[in-house]
XYZ file of C-alpha atoms in Angstrom:
779
model
C 0.047 0.015 -0.021
C 2.875 2.373 0.908
C 4.482 1.810 -2.549
C 1.214 2.370 -4.334
C 0.666 5.673 -2.289
C 4.111 6.950 -3.126
C 3.669 6.024 -6.840
C 0.330 7.744 -7.131
C 1.425 10.926 -5.244
C 4.538 11.130 -7.392
C 2.734 10.681 -10.646
C 0.020 13.208 -9.696
C 2.788 15.589 -8.594
C 4.746 15.173 -11.864
C 1.743 15.613 -14.022
C 0.696 18.876 -12.313
C 4.143 20.256 -12.248
C 4.858 19.668 -15.930
C 1.402 20.632 -17.092
C 1.399 23.442 -14.653
C 4.650 24.865 -16.042
C 3.201 24.538 -19.481
C 0.010 26.488 -18.438
C 2.082 29.188 -16.686
C 4.111 29.610 -19.913
C 0.802 30.546 -21.548
C -0.001 33.034 -18.866
C -2.407 30.754 -16.992
C -2.941 29.969 -13.429
C 0.258 29.182 -11.449
C -1.821 27.090 -9.042
C -1.057 23.839 -10.856
C 2.692 24.234 -10.997
C 2.648 25.058 -7.283
C 0.415 22.046 -6.531
C 2.792 19.803 -8.388
C 5.759 20.909 -6.600
C 3.975 20.571 -3.265
C 2.875 16.962 -4.089
C 6.379 16.054 -5.166
C 7.568 17.362 -1.737
C 4.879 15.215 -0.051
C 5.933 12.097 -1.918
C 9.635 12.702 -0.905
C 8.508 13.321 2.765
C 6.532 10.024 2.749
C 9.379 8.220 1.294
C 11.621 9.597 4.107
C 8.996 9.081 6.762
C 8.822 12.707 7.620
C 6.062 13.827 9.823
C 5.632 17.103 8.137
C 4.561 15.211 4.898
C 1.087 14.594 6.259
C 0.858 18.167 7.527
C 1.963 19.491 4.101
C -0.606 17.450 2.208
C -3.281 18.499 4.548
C -2.300 22.230 4.216
C -2.328 21.832 0.462
C -5.837 20.414 0.621
C -7.017 23.419 2.678
C -5.308 25.746 0.209
C -6.760 23.801 -2.790
C -10.262 24.200 -1.153
C -9.903 27.971 -0.632
C -8.655 28.369 -4.273
C -11.561 26.209 -5.638
C -14.227 28.266 -3.731
C -12.557 31.469 -4.951
C -12.655 30.316 -8.498
C -15.817 28.509 -8.749
C -18.046 29.275 -5.795
C -19.947 26.655 -3.708
C -21.132 24.634 -6.708
C -20.919 20.760 -6.800
C -19.718 20.094 -10.426
C -16.735 22.671 -10.588
C -15.649 21.692 -6.972
C -15.931 17.906 -7.759
C -13.444 18.479 -10.671
C -10.852 20.192 -8.521
C -11.334 18.334 -5.112
C -12.342 14.838 -5.987
C -9.070 13.111 -6.824
C -6.994 15.111 -4.122
C -9.543 14.130 -1.465
C -9.439 10.441 -2.358
C -5.579 10.573 -2.359
C -5.785 12.258 0.980
C -7.814 9.395 2.332
C -5.319 6.946 1.000
C -2.429 8.777 2.549
C -4.305 8.748 5.826
C -4.364 4.925 6.000
C -1.757 3.524 8.344
C -0.922 0.865 5.747
C 0.000 3.598 3.322
C 2.629 5.021 5.630
C 3.952 1.746 7.304
C 7.717 1.424 7.337
C 7.912 -2.181 8.068
C 5.675 -5.183 8.639
C 6.207 -5.033 12.348
C 5.417 -1.321 13.235
C 4.837 2.154 12.163
C 7.226 5.046 12.448
C 5.948 7.341 9.751
C 3.944 10.679 9.840
C 0.514 10.846 11.558
C -2.457 10.425 9.241
C -4.903 12.555 11.308
C -4.192 15.917 9.690
C -4.719 14.490 6.161
C -7.810 12.620 7.156
C -9.384 15.724 8.711
C -8.571 17.839 5.722
C -9.811 15.379 3.196
C -13.059 14.927 5.047
C -13.565 18.730 5.334
C -12.845 19.095 1.431
C -15.536 16.394 0.839
C -18.015 17.987 3.172
C -17.645 21.343 1.447
C -17.969 19.813 -2.014
C -21.106 17.981 -1.022
C -22.605 21.006 0.360
C -22.644 22.469 -3.126
C -24.816 19.597 -4.544
C -28.115 21.676 -4.202
C -26.479 24.496 -6.057
C -26.168 24.733 -9.888
C -24.523 27.092 -12.278
C -26.521 29.186 -14.637
C -29.998 28.380 -13.543
C -32.803 30.925 -13.203
C -35.650 29.874 -10.829
C -39.122 31.364 -11.468
C -42.564 30.708 -12.673
C -43.931 31.527 -16.084
C -47.212 33.644 -16.506
C -49.919 31.255 -17.445
C -52.832 33.588 -17.919
C -54.706 33.323 -21.106
C -53.987 36.517 -23.111
C -55.756 35.615 -26.445
C -58.211 32.870 -26.238
C -59.003 33.014 -29.992
C -55.260 33.047 -31.122
C -54.744 31.978 -34.652
C -53.048 28.623 -34.839
C -52.421 28.765 -38.562
C -53.668 30.285 -41.806
C -56.588 27.782 -42.164
C -58.386 25.827 -39.506
C -57.782 22.213 -39.081
C -59.412 19.715 -36.702
C -57.901 19.913 -33.149
C -56.788 16.315 -33.338
C -54.661 16.674 -36.405
C -51.087 17.600 -37.114
C -50.945 18.684 -40.775
C -47.509 20.263 -41.014
C -44.078 19.927 -39.501
C -44.916 22.588 -36.778
C -48.561 21.505 -36.864
C -49.238 24.408 -39.283
C -47.348 26.926 -41.398
C -47.074 29.108 -38.302
C -44.500 26.696 -36.851
C -45.846 26.891 -33.233
C -45.509 23.259 -32.211
C -48.641 23.812 -30.143
C -51.697 21.611 -29.938
C -55.139 22.722 -28.751
C -55.842 19.308 -27.207
C -56.667 19.238 -23.548
C -56.969 15.524 -22.363
C -53.286 15.323 -21.220
C -52.888 17.742 -18.196
C -50.087 18.496 -15.608
C -52.194 16.451 -13.324
C -52.563 13.285 -15.332
C -49.533 13.143 -17.703
C -47.719 10.845 -15.228
C -50.361 8.156 -16.391
C -49.051 8.117 -19.804
C -47.995 4.648 -21.177
C -46.846 3.008 -24.377
C -49.939 2.337 -26.554
C -48.115 0.806 -29.515
C -44.728 0.956 -31.233
C -43.651 0.353 -34.818
C -40.247 -0.107 -36.300
C -39.611 1.231 -39.831
C -36.825 -1.178 -40.622
C -34.531 1.727 -41.828
C -31.501 1.299 -39.652
C -28.216 3.124 -39.792
C -25.527 0.988 -41.448
C -21.737 0.705 -41.499
C -21.543 2.612 -44.799
C -23.573 5.594 -43.636
C -22.334 9.064 -43.293
C -21.672 10.163 -39.632
C -24.846 12.361 -39.456
C -27.303 9.822 -40.339
C -30.223 10.921 -38.121
C -33.944 10.262 -37.302
C -35.225 13.872 -36.950
C -38.731 13.335 -38.390
C -41.930 14.781 -36.983
C -44.812 12.857 -38.579
C -48.055 14.349 -39.907
C -51.564 13.131 -38.960
C -54.418 13.707 -41.383
C -57.646 11.877 -40.939
C -56.816 8.396 -39.646
C -53.340 8.283 -41.088
C -49.796 9.055 -39.984
C -47.155 10.096 -42.599
C -43.465 10.075 -41.861
C -40.108 9.707 -43.624
C -36.912 7.958 -42.665
C -33.164 9.001 -42.938
C -32.844 6.990 -46.233
C -35.831 8.809 -47.771
C -38.420 6.262 -47.273
C -41.983 7.613 -47.010
C -44.438 5.473 -44.750
C -48.062 5.734 -43.945
C -49.420 4.306 -40.787
C -52.710 3.543 -39.171
C -52.932 6.258 -36.517
C -54.721 3.921 -34.138
C -52.340 0.980 -34.198
C -49.274 1.969 -36.145
C -49.835 -0.701 -38.805
C -48.255 0.046 -42.043
C -50.534 1.112 -44.861
C -48.110 1.938 -47.590
C -44.322 2.404 -48.195
C -42.490 4.287 -50.914
C -38.815 3.881 -51.550
C -37.332 6.390 -53.953
C -34.244 4.553 -54.320
C -31.975 7.529 -53.319
C -29.054 5.319 -52.648
C -25.859 6.067 -50.753
C -23.542 8.836 -51.369
C -20.400 9.422 -49.139
C -20.233 13.052 -50.017
C -23.565 13.831 -48.320
C -22.990 15.752 -45.106
C -26.389 14.748 -43.781
C -28.493 11.666 -44.360
C -31.789 12.624 -42.782
C -35.367 13.667 -43.501
C -37.271 15.890 -41.168
C -40.659 15.453 -42.556
C -43.142 15.325 -45.385
C -45.527 18.114 -46.566
C -49.280 17.675 -47.261
C -51.638 19.362 -49.755
C -55.244 18.549 -50.353
C -57.520 20.090 -52.988
C -60.884 21.301 -51.750
C -63.651 18.790 -52.728
C -65.373 19.512 -56.002
C -69.033 20.294 -55.875
C -71.131 17.186 -56.104
C -68.055 14.878 -55.944
C -68.784 11.435 -54.343
C -65.249 10.051 -54.387
C -61.895 11.325 -54.028
C -59.740 11.576 -57.249
C -56.246 10.110 -57.487
C -53.742 12.588 -55.914
C -56.483 14.957 -54.627
C -54.593 14.729 -51.423
C -50.753 14.422 -51.870
C -47.728 14.322 -49.719
C -44.360 15.626 -50.861
C -41.175 13.843 -50.073
C -37.706 15.409 -50.457
C -35.249 12.672 -51.053
C -31.539 12.678 -50.370
C -30.588 12.431 -54.033
C -31.954 16.046 -54.602
C -35.342 15.114 -55.932
C -38.945 15.881 -54.876
C -41.611 13.233 -55.028
C -45.237 13.982 -55.150
C -47.214 10.982 -53.857
C -50.825 10.089 -53.621
C -51.664 10.325 -49.809
C -54.036 7.247 -50.049
C -51.709 4.833 -51.951
C -48.153 6.274 -51.881
C -48.003 6.044 -55.712
C -46.382 8.825 -57.679
C -48.798 11.592 -58.906
C -48.197 11.370 -62.616
C -49.380 14.918 -63.227
C -46.575 16.556 -61.220
C -43.333 17.165 -63.069
C -41.927 14.107 -64.573
C -44.418 11.438 -63.639
C -44.199 12.496 -60.010
C -40.593 13.328 -59.635
C -38.894 16.763 -59.801
C -35.215 16.890 -60.287
C -33.971 19.666 -58.128
C -30.553 19.938 -59.642
C -31.973 21.786 -62.754
C -30.125 24.966 -63.512
C -27.525 24.315 -60.782
C -24.105 25.714 -61.671
C -22.387 22.747 -60.089
C -23.768 19.328 -59.546
C -21.279 17.393 -57.404
C -22.947 14.208 -56.121
C -24.110 14.625 -52.447
C -23.564 18.395 -52.309
C -27.182 19.490 -52.530
C -30.420 18.001 -51.027
C -33.357 19.100 -49.022
C -33.320 17.847 -45.421
C -36.406 19.747 -44.469
C -39.956 19.393 -45.758
C -40.940 21.911 -48.468
C -43.432 24.733 -47.668
C -46.861 24.490 -49.007
C -48.519 27.987 -49.533
C -50.622 29.816 -51.958
C -51.016 26.666 -54.273
C -47.296 26.271 -54.479
C -44.709 23.872 -53.089
C -41.790 25.974 -52.113
C -38.489 24.179 -51.896
C -35.145 25.229 -50.356
C -32.086 23.106 -49.844
C -28.945 22.391 -47.904
C -25.509 22.881 -49.568
C -22.565 21.088 -48.020
C -20.521 23.414 -45.702
C -16.870 23.818 -46.418
C -16.421 21.170 -49.105
C -15.684 23.460 -52.072
C -15.721 27.202 -53.126
C -17.778 26.243 -56.144
C -20.783 24.476 -54.951
C -24.531 24.304 -55.918
C -26.675 27.395 -55.443
C -28.916 27.894 -52.220
C -31.813 29.133 -54.441
C -35.357 28.854 -53.120
C -37.811 27.808 -55.852
C -41.722 27.751 -56.007
C -43.455 25.103 -58.077
C -47.135 24.749 -58.892
C -48.419 22.272 -56.342
C -50.270 20.325 -59.116
C -48.072 20.432 -62.230
C -44.638 20.935 -60.700
C -43.992 23.942 -63.064
C -41.546 26.490 -61.934
C -43.317 29.541 -60.796
C -40.427 31.648 -59.426
C -36.844 31.348 -58.100
C -35.186 33.594 -55.513
C -31.465 33.233 -55.453
C -29.799 35.272 -52.550
C -26.896 35.642 -54.867
C -29.077 37.272 -57.510
C -32.061 38.415 -55.396
C -33.724 40.872 -57.848
C -34.371 38.358 -60.657
C -37.079 36.013 -59.672
C -38.553 35.251 -63.072
C -38.163 31.468 -63.473
C -35.309 30.140 -65.329
C -35.872 27.564 -68.096
C -35.112 24.148 -66.580
C -34.457 22.816 -70.092
C -31.763 25.427 -70.951
C -28.289 24.486 -69.436
C -26.933 27.985 -70.142
C -29.334 29.461 -67.498
C -27.794 28.795 -63.978
C -28.106 30.048 -60.572
C -25.258 31.700 -58.590
C -22.795 29.279 -57.211
C -22.606 28.695 -53.473
C -25.168 31.401 -52.691
C -26.638 31.302 -49.015
C -29.228 28.559 -48.586
C -32.031 27.779 -46.327
C -31.839 24.317 -44.857
C -34.193 24.713 -42.024
C -38.078 24.490 -42.085
C -39.932 27.627 -43.425
C -43.111 29.252 -42.232
C -45.828 31.325 -43.989
C -48.535 33.797 -43.371
C -50.835 33.447 -46.481
C -53.027 36.403 -45.268
C -50.009 38.717 -45.544
C -48.891 36.800 -48.708
C -45.352 36.135 -47.044
C -43.070 33.002 -46.688
C -40.489 33.198 -43.947
C -37.164 31.485 -44.654
C -34.289 31.048 -42.101
C -31.032 31.688 -44.118
C -27.639 30.077 -43.936
C -24.338 31.281 -45.049
C -22.301 31.197 -48.286
C -19.863 28.379 -48.291
C -17.035 28.398 -47.306
C -18.422 29.538 -43.908
C -15.144 30.590 -42.311
C -13.690 32.412 -45.290
C -15.304 35.799 -46.142
C -13.392 36.934 -49.244
C -15.586 35.161 -51.778
C -18.910 36.928 -51.022
C -20.750 39.411 -53.019
C -22.755 42.363 -51.298
C -26.015 40.507 -52.129
C -24.877 37.310 -50.393
C -23.676 39.437 -47.487
C -27.087 41.002 -47.075
C -29.146 37.890 -46.879
C -26.865 35.470 -45.093
C -27.560 34.371 -41.534
C -30.912 36.192 -41.566
C -34.635 35.614 -41.925
C -36.102 36.776 -45.153
C -39.724 37.420 -45.984
C -40.499 36.349 -49.655
C -43.652 37.295 -51.520
C -45.533 34.062 -51.996
C -46.918 35.178 -55.397
C -43.706 36.530 -56.868
C -40.677 35.401 -54.889
C -39.657 38.996 -54.345
C -37.864 39.760 -51.034
C -40.177 42.072 -48.965
C -37.787 42.401 -45.997
C -34.761 40.949 -44.360
C -33.492 40.897 -40.785
C -29.902 39.897 -40.307
C -28.584 38.162 -37.146
C -24.849 37.921 -37.931
C -22.973 40.308 -40.101
C -20.201 38.821 -42.247
C -20.704 35.468 -40.689
C -17.366 33.616 -40.239
C -18.705 30.914 -37.674
C -21.431 28.882 -39.407
C -24.037 30.686 -37.370
C -26.765 29.868 -39.942
C -30.266 30.801 -38.825
C -31.079 27.223 -37.937
C -34.670 27.162 -36.848
C -38.227 27.550 -38.154
C -39.553 31.044 -37.606
C -42.640 30.842 -35.262
C -45.620 33.006 -35.971
C -48.063 34.300 -33.567
C -49.951 37.561 -32.648
C -48.722 39.346 -29.476
C -50.652 41.687 -27.339
C -48.314 44.599 -26.913
C -48.764 48.078 -25.596
C -49.402 49.376 -29.181
C -51.993 46.577 -29.636
C -52.229 43.092 -31.132
C -49.250 42.733 -33.418
C -48.419 39.951 -35.915
C -45.110 38.659 -34.669
C -42.364 36.397 -35.750
C -40.135 34.580 -33.137
C -36.626 33.512 -34.403
C -34.232 31.572 -32.238
C -30.643 31.612 -33.260
C -27.422 29.451 -32.685
C -26.089 32.329 -30.554
C -28.710 32.001 -28.024
C -30.647 35.223 -28.951
C -34.291 35.056 -29.558
C -35.532 37.830 -31.921
C -39.193 38.954 -31.689
C -39.906 40.782 -34.906
C -43.065 42.428 -36.610
C -43.683 39.811 -39.417
C -45.098 42.471 -41.789
C -41.846 44.480 -41.995
C -39.122 42.714 -39.991
C -38.917 45.518 -37.266
C -37.882 44.665 -33.764
C -40.718 44.176 -31.355
C -38.333 43.563 -28.370
C -35.138 45.714 -28.225
C -32.113 44.664 -30.396
C -28.733 46.341 -30.541
C -25.241 46.228 -31.815
C -21.976 45.297 -29.906
C -18.339 45.723 -30.824
C -16.807 42.503 -32.094
C -13.218 41.208 -32.430
C -11.350 42.327 -35.470
C -8.428 39.936 -35.274
C -7.578 37.989 -38.486
C -4.366 36.328 -39.501
C -4.892 35.323 -43.189
C -4.734 37.615 -46.264
C -8.043 38.868 -47.446
C -10.006 37.996 -44.396
C -12.128 40.805 -42.840
C -14.533 41.139 -39.949
C -17.678 43.210 -39.170
C -16.995 45.902 -36.557
C -20.245 45.063 -34.716
C -22.599 42.270 -34.215
C -26.388 42.279 -33.432
C -27.838 41.075 -30.170
C -31.473 40.650 -28.794
C -32.658 41.616 -25.416
C -34.344 38.286 -25.143
C -31.366 35.931 -25.002
C -30.115 32.610 -23.655
C -26.582 33.642 -24.456
C -24.095 32.078 -21.982
C -21.450 34.154 -20.145
C -18.205 34.441 -21.904
C -15.738 31.644 -20.982
C -12.946 32.079 -18.471
C -10.022 29.763 -17.647
C -11.847 29.139 -14.338
C -14.670 27.712 -16.271
C -12.561 24.849 -17.544
C -13.729 21.367 -16.524
C -12.854 17.707 -16.609
C -13.184 14.450 -14.640
C -10.155 15.320 -12.607
C -7.672 18.187 -11.673
C -5.261 16.829 -14.471
C -7.604 16.938 -17.343
C -9.131 20.251 -16.078
C -5.604 21.571 -16.238
C -5.194 20.114 -19.834
C -8.374 21.953 -20.783
C -6.956 25.085 -19.373
C -3.793 24.571 -21.550
C -6.144 24.310 -24.563
C -8.071 27.365 -23.546
C -4.747 29.384 -23.260
C -3.491 28.027 -26.475
C -6.542 29.120 -28.539
C -7.608 32.572 -29.627
C -10.627 33.764 -27.602
C -12.047 37.315 -27.736
C -15.624 36.435 -26.715
C -18.665 35.524 -28.716
C -17.360 36.376 -32.253
C -13.722 35.386 -32.273
C -12.822 35.048 -35.962
C -11.358 31.540 -37.039
C -7.678 31.782 -37.111
C -4.571 29.624 -37.980
C -3.790 29.502 -34.281
C -7.232 28.011 -33.706
C -10.173 29.966 -32.123
C -12.637 29.172 -29.461
C -16.276 29.591 -30.644
C -18.800 29.810 -27.992
C -21.585 29.329 -28.399
C -20.422 26.736 -30.945
C -21.898 26.005 -34.439
C -23.956 23.214 -32.777
C -25.948 26.105 -31.571
C -27.817 27.261 -28.445
C -30.768 26.600 -30.590
C -30.884 24.402 -33.718
C -33.420 22.966 -36.171
C -35.628 22.012 -33.100
C -36.492 25.684 -32.704
C -38.812 26.537 -29.836
C -42.546 25.884 -29.067
C -44.957 28.766 -28.537
C -48.252 28.908 -26.703
C -50.070 31.614 -28.823
C -52.818 31.846 -26.268
C -50.553 32.628 -23.238
C -47.840 34.175 -25.637
C -44.956 32.368 -24.025
C -42.226 30.183 -25.378
C -40.473 27.012 -24.202
C -37.136 25.841 -25.610
C -33.917 23.849 -24.930
C -30.801 26.058 -24.899
C -27.768 24.036 -25.303
C -24.079 25.078 -24.593
C -21.128 23.556 -26.181
C -17.895 25.433 -27.236
C -16.164 24.488 -30.526
C -12.733 24.946 -31.958
C -12.397 26.597 -35.471
C -9.042 26.367 -37.190
C -7.907 27.427 -40.527
C -5.408 25.054 -42.122
C -3.123 25.982 -44.920
C -3.670 23.530 -47.929
C -0.029 22.153 -47.721
C -0.747 20.950 -44.126
C -3.688 18.881 -45.251
C -1.766 16.280 -47.324
C -2.571 12.715 -46.281
C -5.367 13.803 -43.788
C -8.804 12.554 -44.068
C -11.268 15.201 -45.258
C -14.863 15.809 -46.023
C -16.416 13.370 -43.537
C -19.188 15.604 -42.252
C -19.795 19.088 -40.930
C -17.232 18.538 -38.262
C -13.615 17.470 -38.734
C -11.350 18.733 -41.387
C -13.161 19.995 -44.649
C -11.325 20.801 -47.744
C -12.738 24.062 -49.030
C -11.691 23.040 -52.494
C -10.637 25.970 -54.461
C -9.606 28.012 -51.398
C -6.198 28.402 -49.901
C -7.285 27.143 -46.496
C -9.293 24.069 -45.281
C -11.208 24.472 -42.089
C -11.182 22.145 -39.034
C -14.165 22.320 -36.671
C -14.200 20.183 -33.480
C -15.970 20.251 -30.229
C -13.862 21.659 -27.326
C -13.257 18.540 -25.380
C -10.958 17.211 -22.727
C -8.508 14.361 -23.426
C -11.026 11.775 -22.049
C -13.803 12.990 -24.217
C -15.997 15.242 -22.081
C -16.634 19.009 -22.701
C -13.951 21.259 -21.321
C -16.463 23.881 -20.047
C -18.228 23.268 -16.867
C -21.774 21.946 -17.037
C -24.528 22.187 -17.536
C -24.410 21.786 -21.330
C -28.120 21.468 -21.720
C -31.206 23.147 -20.294
C -34.846 23.798 -20.618
C -36.116 27.277 -20.373
C -39.241 29.473 -20.933
C -39.790 33.124 -21.441
C -42.682 35.813 -21.754
C -42.659 36.845 -25.374
C -44.607 40.125 -24.618
C -41.905 41.384 -22.053
C -38.836 39.432 -23.044
C -38.458 38.098 -19.506
C -36.917 34.674 -18.967
C -39.111 32.912 -16.377
C -36.794 30.026 -15.663
C -33.929 28.022 -16.969
C -32.869 24.622 -15.530
C -30.355 21.812 -16.395
C -31.821 19.102 -18.369
C -30.922 15.463 -18.886
C -28.616 12.961 -17.234
C -25.273 11.216 -18.090
C -26.874 7.833 -17.962
C -26.219 7.014 -21.581
C -22.921 8.971 -21.863
C -20.909 7.487 -18.853
C -19.320 4.190 -18.463
C -21.321 3.750 -15.314
C -25.016 4.295 -16.218
C -26.046 6.544 -13.391
C -28.955 8.909 -14.064
C -27.159 11.932 -12.643
C -28.864 15.183 -13.817
C -25.982 17.207 -14.988
C -27.564 18.982 -17.939
C -26.474 17.295 -21.162
C -26.567 18.556 -24.754
C -29.312 17.762 -27.088
C -30.697 18.430 -30.579
C -34.397 18.322 -31.304
C -37.372 20.355 -30.404
C -40.223 20.650 -27.965
C -44.053 20.488 -28.342
C -46.813 22.117 -26.183
C -50.319 21.405 -25.430
C -53.169 23.725 -24.378
C -53.170 22.493 -20.787
C -49.602 23.708 -20.256
C -47.614 20.488 -20.640
C -44.322 20.616 -22.761
C -42.919 17.329 -24.305
C -39.236 17.049 -25.133
C -36.902 14.204 -25.920
C -33.798 15.737 -27.418
C -31.229 15.248 -24.753
C -28.360 12.852 -25.452
C -29.860 10.474 -22.729
C -32.407 7.913 -23.954
C -35.474 9.531 -22.164
C -38.686 11.160 -23.227
C -40.013 13.878 -20.681
C -42.921 15.974 -20.018
C -42.550 19.170 -18.172
C -44.944 21.718 -16.328
C -44.747 24.770 -18.694
C -45.527 26.983 -15.605
C -42.535 25.859 -13.538
C -40.200 23.632 -15.793
C -40.613 20.807 -13.293
C -40.408 17.369 -14.987
C -43.862 15.574 -14.659
C -43.182 12.360 -16.595
C -39.952 10.709 -17.616
C -39.685 7.300 -19.506
C -36.745 5.516 -20.964
C -36.991 5.039 -24.806
C -35.154 2.321 -26.913
C -33.108 4.712 -28.860
C -32.084 8.358 -28.999
C -34.978 10.716 -29.401
C -33.415 13.400 -31.427
C -36.779 14.399 -33.072
C -39.569 16.743 -32.204
C -42.764 14.956 -30.760
C -46.408 15.612 -32.007
C -49.776 14.880 -30.622
C -53.197 14.024 -32.222
C -56.544 12.183 -31.490
C -57.073 8.563 -32.574
C -60.447 7.291 -33.876
C -61.582 6.624 -30.421
C -61.128 10.222 -29.415
C -58.046 9.575 -27.235
C -55.205 11.884 -27.220
C -51.898 10.243 -28.370
C -48.368 11.587 -27.997
C -46.087 10.418 -30.645
C -42.127 10.372 -30.874
C -39.809 8.901 -33.337
C -36.603 7.498 -31.821
C -33.770 6.628 -33.921
C -30.775 8.313 -32.694
C -28.392 10.907 -34.147
C -25.067 10.237 -35.590
C -23.376 13.534 -34.575
C -24.475 13.214 -30.900
C -23.597 9.514 -30.629
C -26.981 8.409 -29.104
C -28.224 4.991 -29.768
C -29.510 4.225 -33.291
C -32.811 2.691 -33.828
C -36.006 2.963 -35.941
C -38.802 3.292 -33.446
C -42.142 5.086 -33.688
C -43.569 5.311 -30.163
C -47.133 6.238 -29.297
C -48.340 7.021 -25.737
C -51.811 7.236 -24.335
C -53.233 7.880 -20.892
C -53.682 4.606 -18.756
C -57.410 3.518 -18.795
């Protein structure tokens, strides 16, 4: 035992001394070097049986405790990192066997000082368990402000879910009332169905189940990662039809996903006695850049649409690299048009397909208009049969779900950036104007009516990632048509959807101007919103890890990177980007109760590292394997490497929580509460359901009774929350990762069903699967 104690103390001291010297050379904390030298002294004293060795270690523990409280406060998670291993080593040193000089007796130093100090350190750390960083405690106002609030452009039965966000307003709000905060704990699995579409060994990294099904009449409609469309009996989950477009595999796709289908129905003709073929149709965007129009009853192609039901979306594209363009989100149906946007691979090539948004006749598939942010004034449709007519290469795209207000005649598109995301020297003024914004397009003509930008000269891949949410707000100036736009930065903008003006205050802040490559420039200021879930700027003291050593290594990384706050430009040195491009909010958006005029969402916090890599340094390295990692930027002088900011053992370098749930009053911009969300049960080698607050991707859903449903965290759980307080009311384990947005509907018996697709997410590493899960109240 004595040899083991000496060995552990020596190795611990050496690691802290060597790493501490490195950290000090980077102008970091001197405490680690000091600690390493002290521990080496303790090891020497133990070896020489000096009584002062125990006193020295005990004294160091007390200094460590004081330093930890000064840096981190009385909070469990930052204290556990600093104090855990030293306290355990102290308990080991306190054992007589660890200090015995011979089998026959003990002549070494006393263990009492170390024992008392270690117990005190542990007691203080445990005292911090009830306290948690970055939490806001409060209650959301639950009074009904507008009992007759619009839930969409056209009425739909309360028990249906006819679009991705239930309607073109994107509210993710259901008027159903059977499930309440009082009885939600009685939900149980009613049925489950498996699609059979499983992630395989040849799939790209970001193969994901992100679909929110539709429910129309007695049928559910969904798609799968490999672009299958499936119709299910809404009562039982029994399959009614299945359509496989044969989209195939393509290793150059950054994403292999389908978030949903779109639905359109013709009004019944006067005197009609039977539905005609394709009177109701669903639209499937497939991963091979095609749009399929399918008969909602049979799943067969609608022969009157485009080329026998298939529209090739690569028409008029300036570049057509396989896998570089596709639609991951369902198209928007508005004004008799199916309006299609698409994703363009980030950072694979300077010359890439266009991010053009196009409107097609919902019946014939004929192109009605095209709005290209690289050539925004010319919306007259190009001739799909003329190869000489092409859109602008690499122009900003819109990959997230769009919304529409048909009464205003406007469609709202969240805009991404021009590729390459981190190199700004290739952009035109028009591309600069519309990148990383929300743009309102005239549904009839495609002309841009207004634009509101959230990042100027975006060098961080801070695409506007989420569906805009539409509702009417009761403000001092009267009832106002509003648009709520969450962003990756954590800001939530509340705008007048008629003209894009701000309804809650917005402003501009100075931003870092540091660049280190020729031709790169930055914007002097960046926007912010008064309603924000932006995290505080990172400090060296915020570094985390499982022990004092890997926390020190995270500090070394922190000091080795460029970090000037929220908008630190990417550099050759490597820049810390926080919030990272994973986003505080992503495609899951937020859920809004239009009657109470409040929102519920899942702010996530993960820092990333962005590094520009000269092309001569990329030889022999693997590139273009997804959004993260090293991407080539073919045609540019620099590749870009994007990675999460992680410790050597693979945990985030910043102190938790990394994932939260939060709610805010949209009329005042007041955050009511924010709490850590999710456990490490499926992330840790020891499956303990410790609620640390884990990251996630996906979205919430609300019901009229004030229940929020969410299953996006990286543990395999599905939860219901009290909208008023944020309290978890129901929590069940699910068989795979639930990185999708749930929905709810009524079955044929008039019973409310809550439905979630659980199939996992390649980027978050959650368990893969192919499950459709339906829950009802216990009878």
